[in-house]
């Protein structure tokens, strides 16, 4: 596929000769993947980060709002605060070309209105379609006749009793509200006390009540185009580890190497094609993700749809580029720019659904906190205690992080790296915020990316990886 990849990149850059592509986002990591390959690509982001040297060294055009302001912006502000900044507007005006494309991670009506005022062309499906297929209640109502969900009831919370739901859905069931961040809208109910507490707080809210399905969670990235539904990056979803700041059901990582309970992917392909075709008929275009639960028997259920670019797209784009494959993120741009996509979806999907020896996992903040000590972003190696100590002076390098109290295992800093394409085969890529960063509950304290599995054959996080995430958190706060 090397020749096809280069052909697609060249064709896109030819199209962008007299145009700009601005990616507006809070965290710059969300806009990465194709940044060194696309001409006239501008990453307009709010947060200062450790990516700045990477951008400068690789000629990536960027505008960092916090860097220019010299202060930390409201972490709740979202992309709308970019458009309210005269310096950002000045940058956009200074870079002006014949046509301005704009892309973002999460579309919303306020963002769309700002784009319209600027005369930019959006590279995202509308916020209306995003809400229709992203919100838990409406996505179920749109798709329930066509794909396999767990047994589900939709109703106002206050109209249902605990015993009624137990009778219909089983002793353990799941309550989901339309929207929630990193699992905050999902609740597992095991007792009447838990039910009553949640119902008292949400009596008049419409909710989705579903049978709890035990199994292994998977997520799949896909892209809807006029040429078909393209898929890639089927990963085991790492969820719900409270030691790593996760709420029940919230995602903290992906393992592209594991296939527990999953002998073949035919059902997942079929369900995703069905979902993509139905969304296409409604007018949806571009990237989306589907979460599945696979029981020990191999039975597959659709859990939810993310009607947008998923958080795993940046690393998965780099994975595809390493294989010289045309990335889903590039196909997304082709669809919105009206460029011809002549790839065969079936052949593409077969090639891009194979296991790959990569994984990523995060430790999230379970409450608002501040990063007091900055751990350098880059490649580290896991080594014994002697390797962390200078044999002439007995000093410990300040970039060293010990994984246990006995200091038997340590992560030793090797070099500055920002993505898996540049890391060593034996290294661990550590991605961290800058010193002083204020984090909301659910934000990432640290993310590590590896060219190996994170999950063992029993579905558990490999111990030293979990130890590393906990140790890095303690080092930073």
C-alpha positions as a printed NumPy array, in Angstrom:
array([[  0.   ,   0.   ,   0.   ],
       [  3.052,   2.307,   0.075],
       [  2.385,   3.716,  -3.384],
       [ -1.312,   4.255,  -2.601],
       [ -0.494,   6.08 ,   0.632],
       [  1.895,   8.443,  -1.115],
       [ -0.602,   8.923,  -3.921],
       [ -3.335,   9.881,  -1.44 ],
       [ -1.039,  12.285,   0.44 ],
       [  0.152,  13.923,  -2.799],
       [ -3.398,  14.295,  -4.063],
       [ -4.535,  15.881,  -0.797],
       [ -1.621,  18.315,  -0.76 ],
       [ -2.309,  19.267,  -4.358],
       [ -5.903,  20.022,  -3.369],
       [ -4.676,  22.115,  -0.41 ],
       [ -2.306,  24.253,  -2.491],
       [ -4.494,  27.346,  -2.111],
       [ -6.358,  26.239,   1.045],
       [ -5.765,  25.909,   4.789],
       [ -6.817,  23.165,   7.153],
       [ -7.24 ,  24.401,  10.729],
       [ -7.733,  21.866,  13.521],
       [ -9.293,  23.59 ,  16.559],
       [ -8.933,  21.725,  19.846],
       [ -8.329,  22.051,  23.572],
       [ -5.571,  19.393,  23.884],
       [ -3.168,  19.347,  20.89 ],
       [ -2.72 ,  15.561,  21.101],
       [ -6.239,  15.124,  19.672],
       [ -5.184,  16.795,  16.426],
       [ -2.122,  14.644,  15.756],
       [ -1.608,  11.86 ,  13.253],
       [ -1.134,  13.496,   9.849],
       [  0.481,  16.729,  11.067],
       [  3.867,  16.218,   9.362],
       [  2.372,  15.043,   6.054],
       [ -0.259,  17.676,   5.246],
       [  0.645,  21.039,   3.713],
       [ -1.062,  24.125,   5.124],
       [ -2.169,  22.232,   8.234],
       [ -2.518,  24.439,  11.323],
       [ -3.082,  23.073,  14.822],
       [ -4.915,  25.761,  16.823],
       [ -5.017,  24.619,  20.435],
       [ -5.74 ,  26.016,  23.873],
       [ -3.404,  24.139,  26.194],
       [  0.322,  24.535,  26.463],
       [  2.019,  21.139,  26.285],
       [  5.251,  19.235,  25.889],
       [  4.573,  18.874,  22.149],
       [  5.873,  22.392,  21.363],
       [  9.461,  21.345,  20.564],
       [  8.145,  18.548,  18.336],
       [  6.038,  21.046,  16.378],
       [  8.964,  23.422,  15.95 ],
       [ 11.45 ,  20.699,  14.993],
       [  9.11 ,  19.222,  12.374],
       [  7.767,  22.431,  10.873],
       [  4.214,  21.884,  12.135],
       [  2.254,  25.135,  12.033],
       [  0.562,  25.739,  15.368],
       [ -0.949,  28.396,  17.578],
       [ -0.998,  27.803,  21.345],
       [ -3.415,  30.125,  23.131],
       [ -1.946,  29.59 ,  26.598],
       [  1.593,  30.119,  25.276],
       [  0.61 ,  33.462,  23.785],
       [ -1.417,  34.56 ,  26.82 ],
       [  1.148,  33.409,  29.365],
       [ -1.579,  32.076,  31.633],
       [ -3.623,  28.885,  31.938],
       [ -7.044,  29.116,  30.352],
       [-10.282,  27.934,  31.919],
       [-10.141,  24.134,  31.5  ],
       [-13.912,  24.139,  31.032],
       [-13.792,  26.72 ,  28.231],
       [-13.702,  24.4  ,  25.237],
       [-12.851,  25.503,  21.7  ],
       [-15.252,  28.446,  21.837],
       [-12.706,  30.481,  23.812],
       [-10.336,  30.261,  20.829],
       [-12.763,  32.213,  18.661],
       [-13.216,  34.864,  21.339],
       [ -9.485,  35.644,  21.368],
       [ -8.443,  38.564,  19.076],
       [ -4.947,  37.079,  18.75 ],
       [ -6.381,  33.817,  17.381],
       [ -8.533,  35.732,  14.893],
       [ -5.452,  37.727,  13.884],
       [ -3.529,  34.466,  13.276],
       [ -6.37 ,  33.1  ,  11.128],
       [ -6.529,  36.337,   9.13 ],
       [ -2.767,  36.414,   8.643],
       [ -2.844,  32.838,   7.292],
       [ -5.86 ,  33.398,   5.046],
       [ -6.086,  31.541,   1.727],
       [ -8.709,  30.96 ,  -0.956],
       [-10.637,  28.442,   1.178],
       [-10.407,  27.635,   4.87 ],
       [-11.227,  24.134,   6.111],
       [-11.87 ,  23.568,   9.815],
       [-11.911,  20.375,  11.857],
       [-12.402,  19.702,  15.568],
       [-12.524,  16.767,  17.963],
       [-16.032,  17.282,  19.348],
       [-18.52 ,  19.302,  17.295],
       [-21.069,  21.563,  19.004],
       [-23.537,  24.281,  17.921],
       [-21.456,  27.181,  19.322],
       [-18.415,  26.026,  17.32 ],
       [-20.515,  25.676,  14.16 ],
       [-21.883,  29.192,  14.554],
       [-18.371,  30.623,  14.888],
       [-17.238,  28.779,  11.751],
       [-20.177,  30.147,   9.783],
       [-19.288,  33.666,  10.882],
       [-15.72 ,  33.176,   9.679],
       [-16.797,  31.578,   6.397],
       [-14.907,  28.348,   7.099],
       [-15.953,  24.972,   5.679],
       [-16.436,  22.334,   8.371],
       [-14.8  ,  18.908,   8.082],
       [-17.112,  17.441,  10.738],
       [-20.624,  16.06 ,  10.474],
       [-23.163,  18.504,  11.92 ],
       [-23.679,  18.798,  15.669],
       [-27.322,  17.8  ,  15.123],
       [-26.326,  14.446,  13.6  ],
       [-23.596,  14.026,  16.195],
       [-26.144,  14.379,  19.021],
       [-28.636,  12.099,  17.302],
       [-26.163,   9.215,  17.137],
       [-23.947,  10.078,  20.145],
       [-26.606,  10.415,  22.823],
       [-27.386,   7.069,  24.431],
       [-31.178,   7.279,  24.155],
       [-31.504,   8.513,  20.561],
       [-28.776,   6.225,  19.204],
       [-30.616,   3.239,  20.631],
       [-33.964,   4.405,  19.244],
       [-32.398,   4.911,  15.803],
       [-30.633,   1.545,  15.649],
       [-32.522,  -0.916,  17.884],
       [-34.346,  -2.621,  14.995],
       [-31.154,  -3.317,  13.078],
       [-28.325,  -4.241,  15.492],
       [-27.992,  -6.39 ,  18.612],
       [-28.108,  -4.346,  21.829],
       [-28.501,  -5.852,  25.325],
       [-32.154,  -5.926,  26.447],
       [-33.082,  -2.271,  26.965],
       [-35.849,  -0.059,  28.379],
       [-36.113,   3.693,  27.646],
       [-38.195,   5.746,  30.082],
       [-38.222,   8.578,  32.611],
       [-36.266,   7.48 ,  35.665],
       [-39.058,   8.421,  38.068],
       [-41.651,   6.185,  36.404],
       [-39.787,   2.913,  37.021],
       [-39.273,   0.903,  40.191],
       [-36.22 ,  -1.103,  41.186],
       [-38.149,  -4.391,  41.378],
       [-39.69 ,  -3.804,  37.969],
       [-36.264,  -3.301,  36.384],
       [-34.778,  -6.315,  38.171],
       [-37.649,  -8.428,  36.848],
       [-37.112,  -7.215,  33.268],
       [-33.32 ,  -6.827,  33.112],
       [-31.85 ,  -8.992,  35.852],
       [-30.321,  -8.44 ,  39.288],
       [-27.546,  -6.234,  37.884],
       [-28.385,  -3.633,  35.251],
       [-26.922,  -0.5  ,  33.682],
       [-28.364,   3.023,  33.703],
       [-27.139,   5.493,  31.073],
       [-28.065,   9.115,  30.599],
       [-27.839,  10.748,  27.198],
       [-24.451,  12.333,  27.72 ],
       [-21.478,  11.829,  30.005],
       [-17.691,  12.341,  29.966],
       [-15.357,   9.333,  30.402],
       [-18.085,   7.153,  31.867],
       [-19.785,   9.754,  34.105],
       [-23.145,   9.107,  32.42 ],
       [-23.028,   5.337,  33.033],
       [-23.995,   3.625,  36.301],
       [-24.098,  -0.071,  37.228],
       [-26.915,  -0.844,  39.664],
       [-26.454,  -3.847,  41.943],
       [-28.608,  -2.868,  44.956],
       [-31.89 ,  -1.088,  45.627],
       [-29.997,   1.489,  47.688],
       [-27.864,   2.433,  44.681],
       [-30.975,   2.656,  42.529],
       [-32.883,   4.879,  44.972],
       [-29.937,   7.238,  45.399],
       [-29.523,   7.713,  41.649],
       [-33.269,   7.989,  41.047],
       [-33.668,  10.727,  43.683],
       [-31.079,  12.844,  41.869],
       [-32.453,  12.158,  38.364],
       [-36.171,  11.658,  38.854],
       [-37.262,  13.593,  35.745],
       [-34.454,  12.533,  33.419],
       [-34.982,  10.182,  30.513],
       [-32.586,   7.254,  30.696],
       [-31.551,   4.026,  29.026],
       [-31.797,   0.93 ,  31.276],
       [-30.   ,  -2.184,  29.992],
       [-29.181,  -5.716,  31.059],
       [-25.623,  -5.941,  32.354],
       [-23.551,  -8.078,  29.972],
       [-20.375,  -9.635,  31.394],
       [-17.578, -10.006,  28.884],
       [-14.682,  -8.283,  27.156],
       [-15.202,  -4.793,  25.714],
       [-13.864,  -3.909,  22.255],
       [-13.878,  -0.692,  20.287],
       [-13.605,  -0.22 ,  16.54 ],
       [-12.829,   2.919,  14.547],
       [-14.623,   3.45 ,  11.262],
       [-15.292,   6.065,   8.598],
       [-18.5  ,   6.55 ,   6.599],
       [-18.02 ,   7.609,   2.98 ],
       [-19.908,   7.609,  -0.288],
       [-17.633,   4.688,  -1.272],
       [-18.613,   2.548,   1.725],
       [-17.826,   2.034,   5.4  ],
       [-14.098,   1.733,   6.117],
       [-12.92 ,   0.143,   9.397],
       [ -9.699,  -0.298,  11.322],
       [ -8.067,  -0.56 ,  14.702],
       [-10.188,  -3.121,  16.52 ],
       [ -8.867,  -2.967,  20.07 ],
       [ -9.646,  -4.526,  23.397],
       [-11.002,  -1.689,  25.519],
       [ -9.364,  -1.294,  28.929],
       [-12.045,  -0.054,  31.308],
       [-13.063,   0.611,  34.876],
       [ -9.858,   0.179,  36.925],
       [-10.471,   2.391,  39.973],
       [ -6.764,   2.363,  40.907],
       [ -6.213,   4.265,  37.656],
       [ -8.956,   6.806,  38.261],
       [-11.589,   5.137,  36.103],
       [-15.305,   5.189,  36.711],
       [-17.169,   1.962,  35.967],
       [-17.247,   1.405,  32.224],
       [-15.02 ,   4.385,  31.384],
       [-12.213,   3.732,  28.942],
       [ -8.626,   4.128,  30.113],
       [ -6.842,   2.401,  27.243],
       [ -6.708,   0.193,  24.175],
       [ -4.862,  -3.023,  23.372],
       [ -4.666,  -3.77 ,  19.657],
       [ -2.897,  -7.119,  20.194],
       [ -5.544,  -8.964,  22.255],
       [ -8.503, -11.01 ,  20.986],
       [ -9.98 , -12.563,  24.161],
       [-13.362, -14.324,  23.562],
       [-13.16 , -13.249,  19.915],
       [-12.498, -16.097,  17.468],
       [-13.512, -14.042,  14.417],
       [-14.618, -10.493,  13.685],
       [-17.403, -11.234,  11.205],
       [-20.225, -10.187,  13.542],
       [-18.424,  -6.986,  14.49 ],
       [-17.896,  -6.157,  10.805],
       [-21.551,  -6.868,  10.017],
       [-22.871,  -4.733,  12.882],
       [-20.534,  -1.843,  12.022],
       [-21.499,  -1.938,   8.343],
       [-25.182,  -1.872,   9.328],
       [-24.663,   1.053,  11.704],
       [-22.573,   2.949,   9.149],
       [-25.119,   2.415,   6.362],
       [-27.994,   3.656,   8.544],
       [-26.006,   6.712,   9.639],
       [-25.091,   7.411,   5.985],
       [-28.775,   7.44 ,   5.005],
       [-29.353,  10.095,   7.673],
       [-26.58 ,  12.219,   6.192],
       [-23.701,  11.308,   8.528],
       [-20.185,  11.342,   7.049],
       [-16.732,  10.746,   8.448],
       [-15.193,   9.019,  11.434],
       [-17.086,   7.273,  14.214],
       [-16.505,   4.486,  16.712],
       [-18.496,   1.508,  17.964],
       [-18.101,  -0.179,  21.361],
       [-18.943,  -3.887,  21.651],
       [-19.204,  -6.384,  24.481],
       [-18.174,  -9.95 ,  23.655],
       [-19.324, -12.668,  26.061],
       [-17.218, -15.726,  26.873],
       [-19.445, -17.668,  24.469],
       [-18.413, -15.294,  21.661],
       [-21.831, -13.607,  21.439],
       [-21.487,  -9.954,  20.425],
       [-23.556,  -6.979,  21.652],
       [-23.383,  -3.349,  20.556],
       [-22.902,  -1.186,  23.663],
       [-22.7  ,   2.322,  22.219],
       [-21.686,   4.512,  19.291],
       [-19.307,   7.473,  19.404],
       [-20.456,   9.617,  16.481],
       [-17.139,  11.41 ,  15.965],
       [-13.398,  10.887,  15.918],
       [-12.494,   8.688,  18.867],
       [ -9.645,   9.386,  21.285],
       [ -7.584,   6.485,  19.87 ],
       [ -7.424,   7.94 ,  16.332],
       [ -4.091,   9.832,  16.797],
       [ -2.121,   6.735,  17.817],
       [ -3.976,   4.513,  15.363],
       [ -3.149,   6.911,  12.518],
       [  0.55 ,   6.536,  13.383],
       [  0.114,   2.754,  13.497],
       [ -1.406,   2.765,  10.008],
       [  1.353,   5.016,   8.675],
       [  3.981,   2.606,  10.024],
       [  2.316,  -0.077,   7.894],
       [  2.171,   2.388,   4.957],
       [ -1.617,   2.098,   4.956],
       [ -3.989,   4.927,   4.015],
       [ -5.264,   6.04 ,   7.455],
       [ -8.936,   6.353,   8.338],
       [ -8.232,   9.971,   9.287],
       [ -7.05 ,  10.631,   5.724],
       [-10.122,   8.925,   4.255],
       [-12.232,  11.199,   6.492],
       [-10.627,  14.276,   4.922],
       [-11.127,  12.914,   1.41 ],
       [-14.831,  12.419,   2.044],
       [-15.419,  15.943,   3.306],
       [-13.261,  17.573,   0.643],
       [-15.038,  15.723,  -2.153],
       [-11.909,  13.867,  -3.304],
       [-12.214,  10.477,  -4.98 ],
       [-11.858,   7.436,  -2.713],
       [-11.061,   4.421,  -4.883],
       [-10.086,   1.964,  -2.14 ],
       [-12.044,  -1.284,  -1.791],
       [-13.776,  -1.284,   1.637],
       [-13.755,  -5.09 ,   2.03 ],
       [-10.054,  -5.391,   1.215],
       [ -9.234,  -2.38 ,   3.384],
       [-11.227,  -3.683,   6.356],
       [ -9.675,  -7.142,   6.173],
       [ -6.167,  -5.657,   6.221],
       [ -6.904,  -3.195,   9.026],
       [ -8.717,  -5.489,  11.455],
       [ -5.732,  -7.727,  12.128],
       [ -4.163,  -7.695,  15.634],
       [ -1.209,  -5.322,  16.035],
       [  1.415,  -5.27 ,  18.757],
       [  0.576,  -1.86 ,  20.213],
       [ -1.321,  -0.619,  23.257],
       [ -1.958,   2.522,  25.287],
       [ -3.274,   3.117,  28.794],
       [ -3.859,   6.151,  31.013],
       [ -4.177,   7.049,  34.666],
       [ -7.04 ,   9.54 ,  35.071],
       [ -7.714,  12.107,  37.759],
       [-10.573,  10.945,  40.   ],
       [-10.945,  14.506,  41.3  ],
       [ -9.645,  17.964,  40.301],
       [ -5.889,  18.209,  40.91 ],
       [ -2.721,  20.042,  39.901],
       [  0.435,  18.711,  38.254],
       [  3.16 ,  19.84 ,  40.662],
       [  6.12 ,  18.084,  39.057],
       [  6.563,  17.682,  35.31 ],
       [  7.795,  14.297,  34.126],
       [  9.591,  14.707,  30.813],
       [  7.664,  13.418,  27.816],
       [  9.577,  10.756,  25.925],
       [ 10.829,   7.188,  25.798],
       [ 11.737,   5.441,  29.046],
       [ 13.149,   1.995,  29.697],
       [ 12.237,  -0.31 ,  32.558],
       [ 15.431,  -1.355,  34.305],
       [ 16.721,  -2.537,  37.666],
       [ 17.794,  -0.307,  40.542],
       [ 21.523,  -0.373,  39.702],
       [ 20.896,   1.07 ,  36.262],
       [ 19.218,   4.124,  37.806],
       [ 22.275,   5.009,  39.856],
       [ 25.478,   6.686,  38.667],
       [ 28.171,   4.155,  39.569],
       [ 30.761,   6.887,  40.208],
       [ 28.71 ,   9.412,  42.235],
       [ 25.795,   7.224,  43.487],
       [ 23.422,   9.959,  42.275],
       [ 19.979,   9.158,  40.859],
       [ 19.015,  10.934,  37.631],
       [ 16.147,  13.41 ,  38.312],
       [ 14.182,  11.955,  35.382],
       [ 14.084,   8.501,  37.046],
       [ 10.804,   7.151,  38.434],
       [ 10.855,   4.139,  40.762],
       [  7.931,   1.733,  40.572],
       [  8.086,   0.433,  44.144],
       [  9.241,   1.421,  47.629],
       [ 12.205,  -0.968,  47.464],
       [ 13.397,   0.748,  44.272],
       [ 13.894,  -2.594,  42.536],
       [ 12.38 ,  -1.344,  39.272],
       [ 12.808,   2.049,  37.664],
       [ 11.792,   3.914,  34.521],
       [ 14.868,   5.602,  33.055],
       [ 14.5  ,   8.496,  30.616],
       [ 16.09 ,   7.851,  27.21 ],
       [ 15.11 ,  10.639,  24.808],
       [ 12.419,  13.132,  23.798],
       [  9.773,  11.404,  21.664],
       [  6.102,  12.261,  21.143],
       [  4.656,   9.33 ,  19.178],
       [  5.089,   5.613,  18.557],
       [  6.615,   6.141,  15.097],
       [  9.813,   7.435,  16.719],
       [ 10.094,   5.187,  19.766],
       [ 12.49 ,   2.261,  20.282],
       [ 11.238,  -1.315,  20.227],
       [ 12.185,  -1.79 ,  23.884],
       [ 10.942,   1.528,  25.181],
       [  7.837,   2.873,  26.881],
       [  6.462,   6.171,  25.594],
       [  5.342,   8.416,  28.469],
       [  3.032,  11.329,  27.616],
       [  2.397,  13.83 ,  30.406],
       [  1.001,  17.359,  30.96 ],
       [  3.162,  20.374,  31.773],
       [  3.941,  21.485,  35.319],
       [  1.152,  23.529,  36.856],
       [ -1.614,  22.04 ,  34.716],
       [ -4.982,  21.977,  36.459],
       [ -6.864,  18.778,  35.688],
       [-10.581,  18.105,  35.891],
       [-11.96 ,  14.815,  37.126],
       [-11.529,  12.339,  34.265],
       [ -8.579,  14.147,  32.638],
       [ -5.393,  12.201,  31.89 ],
       [ -2.597,  12.49 ,  34.456],
       [ -0.354,  10.319,  32.295],
       [ -0.68 ,   8.181,  29.186],
       [  1.797,   5.486,  28.226],
       [  2.036,   3.872,  24.803],
       [  3.803,   0.586,  24.146],
       [  4.755,  -1.66 ,  21.25 ],
       [  3.561,  -4.68 ,  23.221],
       [  0.374,  -5.871,  24.916],
       [ -0.928,  -4.202,  28.081],
       [ -3.521,  -6.917,  28.822],
       [ -2.567, -10.498,  29.682],
       [ -4.392, -13.655,  28.573],
       [ -6.782, -13.376,  31.536],
       [ -7.853,  -9.865,  30.628],
       [ -5.84 ,  -8.22 ,  33.416],
       [ -3.442,  -5.266,  33.172],
       [  0.16 ,  -6.49 ,  33.269],
       [  1.364,  -5.65 ,  36.822],
       [  4.465,  -3.575,  36.026],
       [  2.461,  -1.38 ,  33.629],
       [ -0.109,  -0.596,  36.32 ],
       [  2.688,   0.009,  38.825],
       [  4.307,   2.43 ,  36.388],
       [  1.105,   4.443,  35.921],
       [  0.588,   4.727,  39.674],
       [  4.24 ,   5.67 ,  40.292],
       [  4.177,   8.345,  37.583],
       [  1.009,   9.839,  39.06 ],
       [  2.619,  10.04 ,  42.501],
       [  5.75 ,  11.595,  40.979],
       [  3.687,  14.307,  39.273],
       [  1.348,  15.329,  42.074]])
